[in-house]
Short mmCIF file of C-alpha atoms in Angstrom, two decimals:
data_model
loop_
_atom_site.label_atom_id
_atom_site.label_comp_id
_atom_site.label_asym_id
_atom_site.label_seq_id
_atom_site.Cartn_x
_atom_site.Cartn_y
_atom_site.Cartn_z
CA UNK A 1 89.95 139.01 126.53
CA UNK A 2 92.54 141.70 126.81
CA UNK A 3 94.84 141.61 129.72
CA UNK A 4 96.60 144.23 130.91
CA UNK A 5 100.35 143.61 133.04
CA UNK A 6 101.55 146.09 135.18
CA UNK A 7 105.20 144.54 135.01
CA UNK A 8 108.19 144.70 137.55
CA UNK A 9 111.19 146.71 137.68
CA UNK A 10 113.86 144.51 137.71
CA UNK A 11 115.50 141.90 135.29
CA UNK A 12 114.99 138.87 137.42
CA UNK A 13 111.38 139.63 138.15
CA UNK A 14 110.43 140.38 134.22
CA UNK A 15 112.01 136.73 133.67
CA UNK A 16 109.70 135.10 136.26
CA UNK A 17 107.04 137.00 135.28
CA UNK A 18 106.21 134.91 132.47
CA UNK A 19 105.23 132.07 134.38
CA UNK A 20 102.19 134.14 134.94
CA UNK A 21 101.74 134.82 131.63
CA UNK A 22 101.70 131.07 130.78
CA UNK A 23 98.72 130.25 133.06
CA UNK A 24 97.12 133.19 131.74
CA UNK A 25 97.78 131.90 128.16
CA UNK A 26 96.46 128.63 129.34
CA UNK A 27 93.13 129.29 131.20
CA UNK A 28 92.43 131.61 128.17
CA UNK A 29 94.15 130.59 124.66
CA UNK A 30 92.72 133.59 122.92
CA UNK A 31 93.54 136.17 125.30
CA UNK A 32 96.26 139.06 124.69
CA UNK A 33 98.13 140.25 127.24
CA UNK A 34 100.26 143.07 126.70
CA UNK A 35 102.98 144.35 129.59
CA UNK A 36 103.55 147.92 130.80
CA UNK A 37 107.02 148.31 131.95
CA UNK A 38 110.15 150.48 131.42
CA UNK A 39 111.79 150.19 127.79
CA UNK A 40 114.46 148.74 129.22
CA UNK A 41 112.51 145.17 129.58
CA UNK A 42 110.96 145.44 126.13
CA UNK A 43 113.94 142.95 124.94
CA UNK A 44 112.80 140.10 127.31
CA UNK A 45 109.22 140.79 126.21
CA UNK A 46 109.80 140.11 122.62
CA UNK A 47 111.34 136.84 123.76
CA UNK A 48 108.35 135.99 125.49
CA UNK A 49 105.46 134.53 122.79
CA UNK A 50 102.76 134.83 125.14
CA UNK A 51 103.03 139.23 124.89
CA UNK A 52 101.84 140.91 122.58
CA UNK A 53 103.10 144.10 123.34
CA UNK A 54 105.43 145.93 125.40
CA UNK A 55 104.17 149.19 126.57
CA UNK A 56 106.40 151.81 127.69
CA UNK A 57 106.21 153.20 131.12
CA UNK A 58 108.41 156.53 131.01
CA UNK A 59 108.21 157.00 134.58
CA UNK A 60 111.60 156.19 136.60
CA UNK A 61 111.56 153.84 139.15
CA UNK A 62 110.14 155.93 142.00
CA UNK A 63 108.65 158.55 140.43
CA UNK A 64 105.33 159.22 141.03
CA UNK A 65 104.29 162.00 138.08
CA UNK A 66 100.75 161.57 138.78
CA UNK A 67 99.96 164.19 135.96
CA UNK A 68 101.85 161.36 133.56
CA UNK A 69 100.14 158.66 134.83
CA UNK A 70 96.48 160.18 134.33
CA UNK A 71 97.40 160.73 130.91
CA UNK A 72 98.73 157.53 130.02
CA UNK A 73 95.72 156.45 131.68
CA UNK A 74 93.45 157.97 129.86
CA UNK A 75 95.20 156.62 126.49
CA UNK A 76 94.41 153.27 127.67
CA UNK A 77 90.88 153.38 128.34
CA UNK A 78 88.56 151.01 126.83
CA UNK A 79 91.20 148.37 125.79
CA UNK A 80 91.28 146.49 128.34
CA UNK A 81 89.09 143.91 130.65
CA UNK A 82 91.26 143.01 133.36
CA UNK A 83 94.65 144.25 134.90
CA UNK A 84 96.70 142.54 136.48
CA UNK A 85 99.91 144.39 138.89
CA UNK A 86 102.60 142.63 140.39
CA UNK A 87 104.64 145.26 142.12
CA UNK A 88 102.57 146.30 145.39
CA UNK A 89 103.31 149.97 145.30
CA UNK A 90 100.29 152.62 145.10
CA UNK A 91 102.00 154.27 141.89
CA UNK A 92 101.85 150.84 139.88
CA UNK A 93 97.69 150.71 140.44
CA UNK A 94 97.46 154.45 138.81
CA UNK A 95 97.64 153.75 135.02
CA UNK A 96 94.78 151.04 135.38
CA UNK A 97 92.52 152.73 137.69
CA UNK A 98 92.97 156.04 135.69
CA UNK A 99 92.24 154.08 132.67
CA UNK A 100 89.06 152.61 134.02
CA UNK A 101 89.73 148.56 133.35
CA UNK A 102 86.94 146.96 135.41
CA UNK A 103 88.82 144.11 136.95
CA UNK A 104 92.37 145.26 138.77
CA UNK A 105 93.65 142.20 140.33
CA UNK A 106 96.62 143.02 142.82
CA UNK A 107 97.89 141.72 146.10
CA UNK A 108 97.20 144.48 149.32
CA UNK A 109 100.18 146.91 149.16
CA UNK A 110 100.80 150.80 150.16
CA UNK A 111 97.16 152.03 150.91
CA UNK A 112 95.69 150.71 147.10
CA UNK A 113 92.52 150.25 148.70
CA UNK A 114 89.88 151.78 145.89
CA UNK A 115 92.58 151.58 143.39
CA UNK A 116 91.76 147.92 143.41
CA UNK A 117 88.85 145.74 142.56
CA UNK A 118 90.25 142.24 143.16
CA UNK A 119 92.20 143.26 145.93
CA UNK A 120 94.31 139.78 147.76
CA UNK A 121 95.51 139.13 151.10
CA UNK A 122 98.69 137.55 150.31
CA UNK A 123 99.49 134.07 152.02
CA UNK A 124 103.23 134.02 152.42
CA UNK A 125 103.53 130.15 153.75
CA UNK A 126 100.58 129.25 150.86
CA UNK A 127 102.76 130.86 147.94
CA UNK A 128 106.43 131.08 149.33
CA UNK A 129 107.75 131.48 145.75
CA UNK A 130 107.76 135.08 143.74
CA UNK A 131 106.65 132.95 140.69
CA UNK A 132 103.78 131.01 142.79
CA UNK A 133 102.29 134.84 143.88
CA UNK A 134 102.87 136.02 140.10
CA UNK A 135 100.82 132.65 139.15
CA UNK A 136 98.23 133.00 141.88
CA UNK A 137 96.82 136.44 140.29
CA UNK A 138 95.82 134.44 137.16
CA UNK A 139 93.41 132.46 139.30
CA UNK A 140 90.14 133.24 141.49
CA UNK A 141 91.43 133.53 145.49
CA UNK A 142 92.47 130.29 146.89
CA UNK A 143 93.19 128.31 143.95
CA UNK A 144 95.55 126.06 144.40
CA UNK A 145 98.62 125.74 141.61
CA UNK A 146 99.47 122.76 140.20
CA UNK A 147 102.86 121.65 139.37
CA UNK A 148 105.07 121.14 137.71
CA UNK A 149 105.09 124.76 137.53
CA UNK A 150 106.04 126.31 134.09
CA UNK A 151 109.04 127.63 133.48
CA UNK A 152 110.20 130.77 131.78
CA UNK A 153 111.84 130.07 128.36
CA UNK A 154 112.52 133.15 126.12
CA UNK A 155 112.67 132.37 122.10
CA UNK A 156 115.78 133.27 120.13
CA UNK A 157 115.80 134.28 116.74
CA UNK A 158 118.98 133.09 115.07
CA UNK A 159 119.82 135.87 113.12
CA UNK A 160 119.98 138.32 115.73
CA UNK A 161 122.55 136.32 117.90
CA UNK A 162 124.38 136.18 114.38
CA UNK A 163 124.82 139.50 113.65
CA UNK A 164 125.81 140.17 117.75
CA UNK A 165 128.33 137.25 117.58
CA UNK A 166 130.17 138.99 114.34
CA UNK A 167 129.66 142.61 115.83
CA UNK A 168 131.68 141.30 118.86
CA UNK A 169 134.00 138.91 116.63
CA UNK A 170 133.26 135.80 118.82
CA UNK A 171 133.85 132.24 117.16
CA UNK A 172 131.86 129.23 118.77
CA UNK A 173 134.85 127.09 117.81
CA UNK A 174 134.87 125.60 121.30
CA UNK A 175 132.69 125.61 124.60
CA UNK A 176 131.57 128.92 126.02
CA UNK A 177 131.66 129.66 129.66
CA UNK A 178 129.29 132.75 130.49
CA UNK A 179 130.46 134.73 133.98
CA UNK A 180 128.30 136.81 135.13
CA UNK A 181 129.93 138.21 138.68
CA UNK A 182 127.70 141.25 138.54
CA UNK A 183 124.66 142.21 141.36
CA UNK A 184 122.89 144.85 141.17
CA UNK A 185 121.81 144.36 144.84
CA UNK A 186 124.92 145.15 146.53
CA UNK A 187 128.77 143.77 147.64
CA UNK A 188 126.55 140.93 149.65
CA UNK A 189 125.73 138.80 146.00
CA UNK A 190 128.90 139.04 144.58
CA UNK A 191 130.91 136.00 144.55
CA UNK A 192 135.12 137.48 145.02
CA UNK A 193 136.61 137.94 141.62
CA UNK A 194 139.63 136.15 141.99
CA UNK A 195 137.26 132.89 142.68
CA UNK A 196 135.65 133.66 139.19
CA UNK A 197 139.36 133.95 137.83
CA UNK A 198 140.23 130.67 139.34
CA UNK A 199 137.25 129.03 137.53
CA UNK A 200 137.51 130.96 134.23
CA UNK A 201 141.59 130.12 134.19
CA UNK A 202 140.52 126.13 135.30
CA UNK A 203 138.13 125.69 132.01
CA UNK A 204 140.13 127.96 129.79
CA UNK A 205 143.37 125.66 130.30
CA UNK A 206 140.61 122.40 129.80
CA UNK A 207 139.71 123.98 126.01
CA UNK A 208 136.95 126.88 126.85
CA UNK A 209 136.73 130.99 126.19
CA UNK A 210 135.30 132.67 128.18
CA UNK A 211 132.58 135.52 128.32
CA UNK A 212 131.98 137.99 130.70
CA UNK A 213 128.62 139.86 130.92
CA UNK A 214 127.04 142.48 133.22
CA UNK A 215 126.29 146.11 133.33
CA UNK A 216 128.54 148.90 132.16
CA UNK A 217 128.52 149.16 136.24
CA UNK A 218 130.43 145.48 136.06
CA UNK A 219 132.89 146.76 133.72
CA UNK A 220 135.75 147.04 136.24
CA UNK A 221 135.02 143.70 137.47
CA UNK A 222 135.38 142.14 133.98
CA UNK A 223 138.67 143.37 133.58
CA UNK A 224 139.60 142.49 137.36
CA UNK A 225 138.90 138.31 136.29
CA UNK A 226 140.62 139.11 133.29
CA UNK A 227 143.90 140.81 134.38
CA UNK A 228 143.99 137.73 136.93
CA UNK A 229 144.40 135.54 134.03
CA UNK A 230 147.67 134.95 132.79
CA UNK A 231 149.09 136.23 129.89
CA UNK A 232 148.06 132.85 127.29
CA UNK A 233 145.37 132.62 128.81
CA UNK A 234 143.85 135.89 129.19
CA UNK A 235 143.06 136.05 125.30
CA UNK A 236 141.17 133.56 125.46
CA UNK A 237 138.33 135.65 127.90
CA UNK A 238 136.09 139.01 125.92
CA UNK A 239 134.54 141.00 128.23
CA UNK A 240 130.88 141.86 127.28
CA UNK A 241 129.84 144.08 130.73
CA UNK A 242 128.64 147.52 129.54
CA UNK A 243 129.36 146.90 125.79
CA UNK A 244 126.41 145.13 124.82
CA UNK A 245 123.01 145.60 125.10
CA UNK A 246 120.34 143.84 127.13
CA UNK A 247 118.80 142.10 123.59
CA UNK A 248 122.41 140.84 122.88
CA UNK A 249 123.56 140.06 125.89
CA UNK A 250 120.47 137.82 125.64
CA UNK A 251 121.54 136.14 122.23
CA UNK A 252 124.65 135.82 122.64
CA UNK A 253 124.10 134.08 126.17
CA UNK A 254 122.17 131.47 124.53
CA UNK A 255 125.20 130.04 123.05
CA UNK A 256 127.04 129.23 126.31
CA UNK A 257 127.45 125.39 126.93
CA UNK A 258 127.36 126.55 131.14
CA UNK A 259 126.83 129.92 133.05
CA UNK A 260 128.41 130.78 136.34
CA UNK A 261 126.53 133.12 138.02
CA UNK A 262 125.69 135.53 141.12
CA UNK A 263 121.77 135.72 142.15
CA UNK A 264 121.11 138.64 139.64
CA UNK A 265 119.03 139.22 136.99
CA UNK A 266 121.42 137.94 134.54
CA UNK A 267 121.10 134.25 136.16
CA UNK A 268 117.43 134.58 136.00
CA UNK A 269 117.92 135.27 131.83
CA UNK A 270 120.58 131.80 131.89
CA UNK A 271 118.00 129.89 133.24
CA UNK A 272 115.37 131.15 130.90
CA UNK A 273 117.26 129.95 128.05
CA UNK A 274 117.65 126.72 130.35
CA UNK A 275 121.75 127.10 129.79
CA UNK A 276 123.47 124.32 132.48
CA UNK A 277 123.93 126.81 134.98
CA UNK A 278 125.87 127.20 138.70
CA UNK A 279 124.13 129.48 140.80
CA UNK A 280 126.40 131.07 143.50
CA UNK A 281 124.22 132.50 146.77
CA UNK A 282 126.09 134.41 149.78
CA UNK A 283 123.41 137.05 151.79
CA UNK A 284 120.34 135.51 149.83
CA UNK A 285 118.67 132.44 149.15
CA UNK A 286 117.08 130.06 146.30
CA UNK A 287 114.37 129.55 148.75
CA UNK A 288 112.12 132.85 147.08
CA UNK A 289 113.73 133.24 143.50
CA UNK A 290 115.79 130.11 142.61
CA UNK A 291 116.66 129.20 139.18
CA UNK A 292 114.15 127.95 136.99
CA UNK A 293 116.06 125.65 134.46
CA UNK A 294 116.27 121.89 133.79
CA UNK A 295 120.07 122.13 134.38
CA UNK A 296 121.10 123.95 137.74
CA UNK A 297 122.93 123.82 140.33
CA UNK A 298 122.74 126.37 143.59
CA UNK A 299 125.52 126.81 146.22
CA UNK A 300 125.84 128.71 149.25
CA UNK A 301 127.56 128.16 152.66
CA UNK A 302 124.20 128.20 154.86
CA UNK A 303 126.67 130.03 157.22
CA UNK A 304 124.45 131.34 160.69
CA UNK A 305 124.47 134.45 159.91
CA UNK A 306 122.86 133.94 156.42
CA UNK A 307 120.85 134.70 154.07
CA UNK A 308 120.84 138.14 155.81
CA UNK A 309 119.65 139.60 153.12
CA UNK A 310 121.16 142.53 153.70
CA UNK A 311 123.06 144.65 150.46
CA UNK A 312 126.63 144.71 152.59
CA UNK A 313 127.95 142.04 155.46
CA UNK A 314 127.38 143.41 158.94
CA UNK A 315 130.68 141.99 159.77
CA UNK A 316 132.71 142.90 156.94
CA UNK A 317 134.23 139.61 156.13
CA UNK A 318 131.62 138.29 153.63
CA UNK A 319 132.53 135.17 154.68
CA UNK A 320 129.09 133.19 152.78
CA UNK A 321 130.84 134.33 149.54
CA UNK A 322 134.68 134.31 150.09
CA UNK A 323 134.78 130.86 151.93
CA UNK A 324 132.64 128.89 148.98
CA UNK A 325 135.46 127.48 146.67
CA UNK A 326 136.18 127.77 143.19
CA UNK A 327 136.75 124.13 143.23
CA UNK A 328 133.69 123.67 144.43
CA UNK A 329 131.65 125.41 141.00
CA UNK A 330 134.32 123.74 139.33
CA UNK A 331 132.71 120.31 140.55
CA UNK A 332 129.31 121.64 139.82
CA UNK A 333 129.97 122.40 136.22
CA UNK A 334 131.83 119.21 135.86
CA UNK A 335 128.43 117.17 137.21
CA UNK A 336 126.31 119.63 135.07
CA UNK A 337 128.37 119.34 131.31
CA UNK A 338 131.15 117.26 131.69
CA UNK A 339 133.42 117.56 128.57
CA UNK A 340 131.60 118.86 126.14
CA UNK A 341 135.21 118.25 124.23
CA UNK A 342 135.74 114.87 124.76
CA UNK A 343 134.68 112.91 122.10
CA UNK A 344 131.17 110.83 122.74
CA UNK A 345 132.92 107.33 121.91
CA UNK A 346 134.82 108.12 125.52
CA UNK A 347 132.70 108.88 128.22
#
């Protein structure tokens, strides 16, 4: 059985994804599922054992280019039995209904009647989880899931995160904290910088270094945590954001003892590689996407006004974000690791 993935568009999502490919994998060991999604994702597809190919998507996100999508299409047909989509939009339902896959499982989105021929009504209080609706399409209508749900865990190879660690000149000579104060959603996710300084300066001073990760857009707030460090201390902190890419900001992550992190896609990857990780929420919440590792910890204020979900605070103070402590994450990664320097004979 070849299965077909239309895949998301965003970091996060691609992470959770694989939870569907797992029950796919698992109602049908033989099958081979193989994802269409923009190149960017093709690094956390490799990582993922169940795919067995990435398939590029050239389109950009919101582009119809129906001519495009006819053609890929067309290269498609006949390799496929079943598609599966898991963005709703009318666009994502093109490539498999040009390419003529009999069974196009979906939930009901923008007018994809006919596009569809295992079209779902979705149940929001049924499946109030992204990953429990991403599961649900690898099952008949009204299945119910059974937990424990499986988690995402992407696969490292070794020397990969080698070479990245010596192309960056990082040592693992003692504990790594990963900060990842990036969000690509908006002002509304990100936890204040000089709350990440206070926690980077806390476990720097207790033995750590510190890495920094994010988007070449989270640059300037790398070097904001870092120029809040003090002179001693600041050397002790690399900044990764915008110089690495997505495959070694992957590798390298895996060698962090704890992550501190915004809801982004970044904390999504942490918990993939089930690092002990603090989740920090402001205008969202764990209730749709939390998490998924054996080792977490989620805070946020539960202020009245939140989650809003909305990309900037409608009255300017941000106060879900600014008024959550550093000492607080500082607790959290205390209960999470501990030590990791003392030695065993003393705890």
């Amino acid at each position: 059985m070849n299965i077909l993935i239309v895949g998301p568009s965003w970091v996060g999502d691609m992470v959770m994804a694989q939870t569907l490919f797992t029950c796919l994998r698992q109602q049908h060991p033989d099958c081979q599922i193989d994802v269409l999604a923009p190149d960017w994702s093709r690094p956390l597809l490799e990582r993922m054992p169940e795919v067995r190919a990435a398939l590029s998507l050239p389109m950009g996100h919101g582009v119809l280019d129906l001519a495009g999508r006819k053609q890929l299409g067309r290269q498609l047909k006949g390799q496929y039995d079943q598609a599966i989509l898991l963005p709703n939009s009318l666009k994502s339902a093109l490539v498999p209904f040009f390419a003529g896959i009999p069974v196009r499982t979906g939930w009901r989105g923008e007018m994809r009647y006919g596009l569809l021929t295992d079209l779902r009504k979705l149940d929001e209080q049924k499946y109030p989880l992204m990953i429990e609706r991403f599961m649900a399409l690898a099952y008949p209508p009204g299945h119910e899931l059974a937990k424990p749900y499986p988690r995402p865990q992407l696969q490292i190879d070794t020397a990969s995160r080698a070479l990245a660690l010596e192309k960056y000149g990082l040592e693992l000579d003692r504990p790594v904290l990963a900060l990842c104060p990036g969000a690509e959603f908006g002002e509304s996710k990100r936890w204040p910088t000089e709350h990440y300084a206070a926690v980077a300066d806390q476990k720097i001073r207790q033995g750590w270094q510190v890495w920094l990760f994010g988007s070449a857009k989270d640059r300037g707030v790398g070097e904001e945590i870092r120029e809040r460090l003090i002179p001693g201390l600041r050397e002790e902190s690399c900044n990764l954001a915008g110089q690495t890419s997505l495959a070694e900001a992957i590798d390298l992550m895996s060698c962090a003892s704890a992550v501190v992190s915004n809801d982004s896609g970044l904390m999504h990857v942490a918990a993939a590689l089930d690092r002990p990780l603090v989740a920090v929420y402001g205008s969202t919440s764990p209730g749709f996407t939390p998490p998924l590792a054996s080792s977490v910890e989620t805070l946020r204020l539960g202020l009245d006004c939140s989650p809003c979900f909305e990309r900037t605070c409608r009255f300017g103070h941000y106060n879900c974000l600014r008024d959550l402590s550093p000492n607080g994450v500082i607790a959290a990664l205390d209960r999470l690791v501990g030590d990791p320097l003392a030695d065993p004979q003393d705890i």
